[in-house]
N, CA, C and O atoms as a MOPAC input file, in Angstrom:
PM7 MOZYME 1SCF
protein

 N     32.33500 1    27.75500 1    96.68100 1
 C     31.09500 1    28.15500 1    96.05200 1
 C     30.00900 1    28.18200 1    97.12900 1
 O     29.70800 1    27.14200 1    97.71300 1
 N     29.41000 1    29.35800 1    97.41000 1
 C     28.35700 1    29.41700 1    98.42700 1
 C     27.11000 1    28.67000 1    97.97200 1
 O     26.88800 1    28.47200 1    96.77700 1
 N     26.30500 1    28.26100 1    98.93800 1
 C     25.06600 1    27.57300 1    98.59400 1
 C     23.94600 1    28.02400 1    99.52300 1
 O     24.18800 1    28.55100 1   100.60800 1
 N     22.72400 1    27.80500 1    99.07100 1
 C     21.53500 1    28.10800 1    99.85100 1
 C     20.60900 1    26.91500 1    99.73200 1
 O     20.54100 1    26.28700 1    98.67600 1
 N     19.89600 1    26.59400 1   100.79800 1
 C     18.94400 1    25.48800 1   100.77900 1
 C     17.53900 1    26.03600 1   100.96500 1
 O     17.30900 1    26.90400 1   101.80600 1
 N     16.60600 1    25.52800 1   100.18100 1
 C     15.21200 1    25.96000 1   100.22900 1
 C     14.31900 1    24.75700 1   100.48900 1
 O     14.66900 1    23.63200 1   100.13100 1
 N     13.16500 1    24.98900 1   101.11100 1
 C     12.12400 1    23.97500 1   101.30000 1
 C     10.92600 1    24.41400 1   100.46800 1
 O     10.06100 1    25.13000 1   100.97200 1
 N     10.85800 1    24.00400 1    99.21800 1
 C      9.80700 1    24.49200 1    98.32500 1
 C      8.39300 1    24.14100 1    98.80900 1
 O      8.14500 1    23.03100 1    99.28100 1
 N      7.48300 1    25.09500 1    98.68300 1
 C      6.06400 1    24.91300 1    98.97000 1
 C      5.32300 1    24.76300 1    97.63900 1
 O      5.93300 1    24.84500 1    96.57300 1
 N      4.01900 1    24.54700 1    97.70300 1
 C      3.23100 1    24.27700 1    96.49500 1
 C      2.98500 1    25.51800 1    95.63700 1
 O      2.65200 1    25.38600 1    94.45900 1
 N      3.14200 1    26.71500 1    96.19400 1
 C      2.91600 1    27.94900 1    95.45200 1
 C      4.16300 1    28.82400 1    95.51900 1
 O      4.97700 1    28.68000 1    96.43100 1
 N      4.31000 1    29.72400 1    94.56300 1
 C      5.42100 1    30.66000 1    94.56400 1
 C      5.37400 1    31.47800 1    95.84800 1
 O      4.30500 1    31.94900 1    96.23600 1
 N      6.51500 1    31.65500 1    96.51400 1
 C      6.56900 1    32.48200 1    97.72300 1
 C      7.94100 1    33.14000 1    97.83200 1
 O      8.93500 1    32.61300 1    97.33200 1
 N      7.98300 1    34.30300 1    98.49500 1
 C      9.24700 1    35.02600 1    98.61800 1
 C     10.25700 1    34.26000 1    99.47000 1
 O     11.46000 1    34.50000 1    99.35800 1
 N      9.78700 1    33.34100 1   100.32000 1
 C     10.70600 1    32.52400 1   101.11900 1
 C     11.53100 1    31.58300 1   100.23700 1
 O     12.61100 1    31.14200 1   100.63000 1
 N     11.01900 1    31.28300 1    99.05600 1
 C     11.69500 1    30.37500 1    98.12700 1
 C     12.09500 1    31.11200 1    96.85300 1
 O     11.83500 1    30.66600 1    95.73600 1
 N     12.73400 1    32.25100 1    97.06400 1
 C     13.17800 1    33.09500 1    95.95500 1
 C     14.61100 1    33.52500 1    96.22300 1
 O     14.96800 1    33.88600 1    97.34400 1
 N     15.42300 1    33.47900 1    95.17800 1
 C     16.80600 1    33.96900 1    95.26400 1
 C     16.93700 1    35.14400 1    94.30800 1
 O     16.54900 1    35.04800 1    93.14400 1
 N     17.48700 1    36.26300 1    94.79900 1
 C     17.72400 1    37.44000 1    93.96700 1
 C     19.22400 1    37.51400 1    93.66500 1
 O     20.04600 1    37.53600 1    94.58000 1
 N     19.56600 1    37.55100 1    92.39600 1
 C     20.97400 1    37.60800 1    91.99600 1
 C     21.52100 1    39.01700 1    92.20000 1
 O     20.99600 1    39.97800 1    91.63900 1
 N     22.57500 1    39.13700 1    93.00000 1
 C     23.22700 1    40.42900 1    93.22400 1
 C     24.12000 1    40.80400 1    92.03600 1
 O     24.39100 1    41.98200 1    91.80000 1
 N     24.57000 1    39.79900 1    91.30100 1
 C     25.42500 1    39.99500 1    90.12600 1
 C     25.12800 1    38.85900 1    89.15400 1
 O     24.46300 1    37.89000 1    89.52000 1
 N     25.61200 1    38.97000 1    87.92800 1
 C     25.47400 1    37.84400 1    86.99800 1
 C     26.12800 1    36.63400 1    87.64300 1
 O     27.23600 1    36.73600 1    88.16900 1
 N     25.45900 1    35.49500 1    87.61000 1
 C     26.03700 1    34.32200 1    88.25300 1
 C     25.54100 1    33.03200 1    87.62000 1
 O     24.41100 1    32.94300 1    87.14000 1
 N     26.42400 1    32.03300 1    87.63400 1
 C     26.04500 1    30.69600 1    87.25400 1
 C     25.46100 1    30.02500 1    88.49500 1
 O     25.92800 1    30.26000 1    89.60900 1
 N     24.46200 1    29.20900 1    88.30600 1
 C     23.88400 1    28.48000 1    89.43300 1
 C     23.73900 1    27.01200 1    89.07600 1
 O     23.61300 1    26.65000 1    87.90600 1
 N     23.75900 1    26.18600 1    90.09000 1
 C     23.48200 1    24.76600 1    89.94600 1
 C     22.34200 1    24.46800 1    90.90100 1
 O     22.52400 1    24.47900 1    92.11900 1
 N     21.17100 1    24.20200 1    90.35000 1
 C     19.98200 1    23.90600 1    91.13100 1
 C     19.90100 1    22.39700 1    91.29800 1
 O     19.69000 1    21.67300 1    90.32500 1
 N     20.06700 1    21.92000 1    92.52600 1
 C     20.08100 1    20.48000 1    92.79300 1
 C     18.86200 1    20.09200 1    93.61000 1
 O     18.60600 1    20.66400 1    94.67000 1
 N     18.11100 1    19.11900 1    93.11300 1
 C     16.94200 1    18.61400 1    93.82200 1
 C     17.41100 1    17.45100 1    94.69300 1
 O     17.63800 1    16.34800 1    94.19400 1
 N     17.55200 1    17.69700 1    95.97600 1
 C     18.04900 1    16.67200 1    96.89100 1
 C     16.91100 1    16.00500 1    97.66200 1
 O     17.15000 1    15.31100 1    98.65000 1
 N     15.67200 1    16.21600 1    97.20800 1
 C     14.50600 1    15.64000 1    97.86500 1
 C     13.94500 1    14.46100 1    97.09500 1
 O     14.56500 1    13.95600 1    96.15800 1
 N     12.76000 1    14.03000 1    97.50500 1
 C     12.15200 1    12.83500 1    96.93200 1
 C     11.04500 1    13.09900 1    95.93600 1
 O     10.38100 1    12.15800 1    95.49900 1
 N     10.82300 1    14.35500 1    95.56100 1
 C      9.77700 1    14.69000 1    94.58300 1
 C     10.29500 1    15.80000 1    93.67700 1
 O     11.26100 1    16.48600 1    94.01300 1
 N      9.65800 1    15.97000 1    92.54400 1
 C     10.07400 1    17.00400 1    91.59500 1
 C      9.90400 1    18.39000 1    92.19700 1
 O      8.98700 1    18.63400 1    92.98200 1
 N     10.79600 1    19.28900 1    91.82000 1
 C     10.64300 1    20.70200 1    92.12800 1
 C     10.56200 1    21.44100 1    90.80500 1
 O     10.95800 1    20.91600 1    89.76400 1
 N     10.04700 1    22.66200 1    90.85300 1
 C      9.93600 1    23.46200 1    89.64800 1
 C     10.50700 1    24.84200 1    89.92900 1
 O     10.53300 1    25.28900 1    91.07600 1
 N     10.96700 1    25.51800 1    88.87400 1
 C     11.52700 1    26.85400 1    89.05200 1
 C     11.11600 1    27.74700 1    87.90500 1
 O     10.69900 1    27.28700 1    86.84200 1
 N     11.24700 1    29.04100 1    88.15100 1
 C     10.98900 1    30.06300 1    87.14800 1
 C     11.96400 1    31.20800 1    87.41900 1
 O     12.28600 1    31.49500 1    88.57100 1
 N     12.42600 1    31.85200 1    86.36300 1
 C     13.30300 1    33.01300 1    86.49300 1
 C     12.50300 1    34.23700 1    86.06300 1
 O     11.87700 1    34.24200 1    85.00300 1
 N     12.53200 1    35.28000 1    86.90100 1
 C     11.77500 1    36.49900 1    86.63400 1
 C     12.68800 1    37.71600 1    86.78700 1
 O     13.78900 1    37.61500 1    87.32900 1
 N     12.21900 1    38.85100 1    86.30900 1
 C     13.02900 1    40.06800 1    86.34600 1
 C     12.61100 1    41.03700 1    87.44300 1
 O     13.24500 1    42.07900 1    87.61200 1
 N     11.54600 1    40.71700 1    88.19900 1
 C     11.11100 1    41.62000 1    89.26800 1
 C     10.56200 1    40.81800 1    90.44400 1
 O     10.56900 1    39.58800 1    90.42100 1
 N     10.08300 1    41.52700 1    91.47900 1
 C      9.60500 1    40.87000 1    92.69700 1
 C      8.18100 1    40.35000 1    92.60500 1
 O      7.69700 1    39.71400 1    93.54100 1
 N      7.50900 1    40.60400 1    91.50400 1
 C      6.14000 1    40.11900 1    91.35500 1
 C      6.14100 1    38.58900 1    91.29900 1
 O      6.95500 1    37.98000 1    90.60500 1
 N      5.22000 1    37.98900 1    92.03600 1
 C      5.10100 1    36.52700 1    92.00300 1
 C      4.80600 1    36.10900 1    90.56200 1
 O      3.94300 1    36.70700 1    89.91800 1
 N      5.50100 1    35.10100 1    90.04600 1
 C      5.29200 1    34.70200 1    88.64900 1
 C      3.82300 1    34.42400 1    88.33200 1
 O      3.11200 1    33.79800 1    89.11800 1
 N      3.38800 1    34.89700 1    87.17600 1
 C      2.01700 1    34.65000 1    86.73800 1
 C      1.83700 1    33.21800 1    86.24600 1
 O      0.71700 1    32.71100 1    86.20600 1
 N      2.93000 1    32.57000 1    85.87400 1
 C      2.88600 1    31.18900 1    85.41800 1
 C      2.40100 1    30.29000 1    86.55300 1
 O      2.89900 1    30.38700 1    87.67500 1
 N      1.44900 1    29.43000 1    86.27400 1
 C      0.97600 1    28.48100 1    87.28000 1
 C      2.16900 1    27.65300 1    87.77700 1
 O      2.99200 1    27.19900 1    86.98200 1
 N      2.25300 1    27.46300 1    89.09500 1
 C      3.40500 1    26.77400 1    89.69600 1
 C      3.66000 1    25.40600 1    89.06200 1
 O      4.81400 1    25.02200 1    88.86800 1
 N      2.61300 1    24.67900 1    88.74200 1
 C      2.76900 1    23.34000 1    88.15900 1
 C      3.39600 1    23.37500 1    86.76800 1
 O      3.80700 1    22.33500 1    86.25300 1
 N      3.47600 1    24.54800 1    86.15700 1
 C      4.02600 1    24.66500 1    84.80500 1
 C      5.46500 1    25.17400 1    84.78400 1
 O      6.03200 1    25.37800 1    83.71100 1
 N      6.05800 1    25.37900 1    85.95400 1
 C      7.45000 1    25.81800 1    86.01000 1
 C      8.39200 1    24.76800 1    85.43800 1
 O      7.99300 1    23.62400 1    85.22000 1
 N      9.62900 1    25.15200 1    85.19700 1
 C     10.64600 1    24.22500 1    84.70000 1
 C     10.90500 1    23.16100 1    85.77000 1
 O     11.06100 1    23.49600 1    86.94400 1
 N     10.95200 1    21.90700 1    85.38500 1
 C     11.04700 1    20.79600 1    86.34100 1
 C     12.47900 1    20.30100 1    86.52600 1
 O     13.24800 1    20.19000 1    85.57100 1
 N     12.81100 1    20.00800 1    87.78600 1
 C     14.05000 1    19.31600 1    88.12300 1
 C     13.62600 1    18.06100 1    88.90100 1
 O     13.06700 1    18.15800 1    89.99300 1
 N     13.89500 1    16.90700 1    88.33500 1
 C     13.49600 1    15.63500 1    88.94200 1
 C     14.31100 1    15.34700 1    90.20900 1
 O     15.38300 1    15.92200 1    90.40100 1
 N     13.80600 1    14.46100 1    91.06900 1
 C     14.55100 1    14.09000 1    92.28600 1
 C     15.95800 1    13.58800 1    91.95700 1
 O     16.15800 1    12.88200 1    90.96900 1
 N     16.90100 1    13.95000 1    92.77000 1
 C     18.29900 1    13.54300 1    92.68800 1
 C     18.93400 1    13.97200 1    91.35200 1
 O     19.84000 1    13.31000 1    90.84700 1
 N     18.45600 1    15.06100 1    90.80300 1
 C     19.00200 1    15.62400 1    89.56400 1
 C     19.40500 1    17.06600 1    89.80700 1
 O     19.01600 1    17.67600 1    90.80200 1
 N     20.18600 1    17.59700 1    88.89000 1
 C     20.61400 1    18.98900 1    88.97600 1
 C     20.40000 1    19.66700 1    87.63300 1
 O     20.30700 1    19.01200 1    86.59500 1
 N     20.32600 1    20.98000 1    87.67300 1
 C     20.15200 1    21.78000 1    86.46300 1
 C     21.05100 1    23.00000 1    86.58000 1
 O     20.93100 1    23.77100 1    87.53100 1
 N     21.94200 1    23.17900 1    85.62900 1
 C     22.85200 1    24.33200 1    85.62200 1
 C     22.29400 1    25.40000 1    84.69500 1
 O     21.81500 1    25.10300 1    83.60100 1
 N     22.36400 1    26.65000 1    85.14700 1
 C     21.91900 1    27.77500 1    84.33500 1
 C     22.61300 1    29.03700 1    84.81100 1
 O     23.41000 1    29.00100 1    85.74800 1
 N     22.31300 1    30.13900 1    84.17300 1
 C     22.85100 1    31.43000 1    84.58900 1
 C     21.69900 1    32.39100 1    84.79800 1
 O     20.68800 1    32.33400 1    84.09700 1
 N     21.86600 1    33.28300 1    85.78000 1
 C     20.91000 1    34.35600 1    85.95500 1
 C     21.68500 1    35.66800 1    86.01800 1
 O     22.82700 1    35.71200 1    86.47600 1
 N     21.04600 1    36.72400 1    85.55200 1
 C     21.68800 1    38.03200 1    85.48200 1
 C     21.41100 1    38.82800 1    86.75400 1
 O     20.46900 1    38.54300 1    87.49300 1
 N     22.24000 1    39.81700 1    86.98600 1
 C     22.06400 1    40.68700 1    88.14800 1
 C     20.63000 1    41.20900 1    88.19300 1
 O     20.11900 1    41.73200 1    87.20300 1
 N     19.99300 1    41.06300 1    89.34500 1
 C     18.62800 1    41.54100 1    89.53700 1
 C     17.54800 1    40.53700 1    89.20300 1
 O     16.39200 1    40.74200 1    89.57500 1
 N     17.88000 1    39.45900 1    88.51500 1
 C     16.86400 1    38.44600 1    88.22200 1
 C     16.55100 1    37.64100 1    89.48000 1
 O     17.36600 1    37.55600 1    90.39800 1
 N     15.36600 1    37.05800 1    89.50300 1
 C     14.91900 1    36.26000 1    90.64100 1
 C     14.70000 1    34.82200 1    90.21000 1
 O     14.10100 1    34.55800 1    89.16700 1
 N     15.18800 1    33.90100 1    91.01800 1
 C     14.95900 1    32.47100 1    90.82900 1
 C     13.89300 1    32.07000 1    91.84700 1
 O     14.11400 1    32.16900 1    93.05400 1
 N     12.74500 1    31.62200 1    91.36200 1
 C     11.62600 1    31.20400 1    92.20700 1
 C     11.54500 1    29.68900 1    92.20100 1
 O     11.73100 1    29.07000 1    91.15300 1
 N     11.27300 1    29.07400 1    93.35000 1
 C     11.18800 1    27.61900 1    93.47700 1
 C      9.84100 1    27.20400 1    94.06400 1
 O      9.31900 1    27.86300 1    94.96300 1
 N      9.28400 1    26.10900 1    93.55100 1
 C      8.06500 1    25.51500 1    94.11600 1
 C      8.24300 1    24.01100 1    94.19300 1
 O      9.08600 1    23.43000 1    93.51000 1
 N      7.43000 1    23.39100 1    95.03800 1
 C      7.45600 1    21.94000 1    95.19200 1
 C      6.06600 1    21.43100 1    95.51500 1
 O      5.09100 1    21.82500 1    94.87600 1
 N      5.97200 1    20.55800 1    96.50100 1
 C      4.71400 1    19.93600 1    96.88200 1
 C      4.57100 1    20.02300 1    98.39900 1
 O      5.37100 1    19.43800 1    99.12900 1
 N      3.55500 1    20.75100 1    98.88300 1
 C      3.35100 1    20.89100 1   100.33000 1
 C      3.28100 1    19.54900 1   101.03700 1
 O      3.77700 1    19.41400 1   102.15500 1
 N      2.67400 1    18.55500 1   100.40300 1
 C      2.50700 1    17.24600 1   101.04300 1
 C      3.84800 1    16.57100 1   101.31500 1
 O      3.94900 1    15.72400 1   102.20300 1
 N      4.86700 1    16.93800 1   100.56300 1
 C      6.17800 1    16.31200 1   100.72400 1
 C      7.21100 1    17.25800 1   101.31800 1
 O      8.40200 1    16.95000 1   101.29500 1
 N      6.79300 1    18.38800 1   101.84400 1
 C      7.74200 1    19.41500 1   102.27000 1
 C      8.71500 1    18.94800 1   103.33400 1
 O      9.81800 1    19.48700 1   103.43000 1
 N      8.34300 1    17.96100 1   104.13600 1
 C      9.26200 1    17.46700 1   105.18200 1
 C     10.45100 1    16.73100 1   104.57500 1
 O     11.51800 1    16.67200 1   105.18600 1
 N     10.27900 1    16.16900 1   103.37900 1
 C     11.36000 1    15.39200 1   102.76700 1
 C     11.91000 1    16.05300 1   101.51300 1
 O     12.73700 1    15.46500 1   100.81700 1
 N     11.47200 1    17.24000 1   101.22400 1
 C     11.83100 1    17.87400 1    99.96100 1
 C     12.69400 1    19.09800 1   100.21000 1
 O     12.36700 1    19.93200 1   101.05400 1
 N     13.77800 1    19.20700 1    99.49100 1
 C     14.58000 1    20.42800 1    99.56200 1
 C     15.37300 1    20.59100 1    98.28700 1
 O     15.60400 1    19.64000 1    97.54000 1
 N     15.78500 1    21.83400 1    98.06000 1
 C     16.58100 1    22.14300 1    96.88200 1
 C     17.79500 1    22.94400 1    97.32600 1
 O     17.68000 1    23.85500 1    98.14600 1
 N     18.93500 1    22.60900 1    96.79100 1
 C     20.15300 1    23.35600 1    97.08900 1
 C     20.53300 1    24.15900 1    95.86200 1
 O     20.54900 1    23.62900 1    94.75200 1
 N     20.83700 1    25.42300 1    96.05000 1
 C     21.27000 1    26.27600 1    94.95600 1
 C     22.71000 1    26.66000 1    95.22200 1
 O     23.00400 1    27.33100 1    96.21100 1
 N     23.61300 1    26.23900 1    94.34700 1
 C     25.01600 1    26.58900 1    94.44100 1
 C     25.25300 1    27.82000 1    93.60100 1
 O     24.91500 1    27.84600 1    92.41700 1
 N     25.82700 1    28.83100 1    94.20100 1
 C     26.01200 1    30.12100 1    93.52000 1
 C     27.46600 1    30.32300 1    93.14400 1
 O     27.81600 1    31.35000 1    92.56300 1

């Protein structure tokens, strides 16, 4: 199962976005020391939802979901903790 690692920042950014090439199950694992948040969107537009209101994954927890071909998984975190914060996405 391939994986990708992200270093979430405080705002939505294309550096912390995964675009699904096909329908796929994902396991979003928060391997850092602070909560991360995510949002799933259907286009490249930065989510209008305020970053602090995204779906939360607590530290040392995982969240399994599915995304469809062409959907985007956006990740955010906390700039102050970016050195110790990361998220792994298993595809």
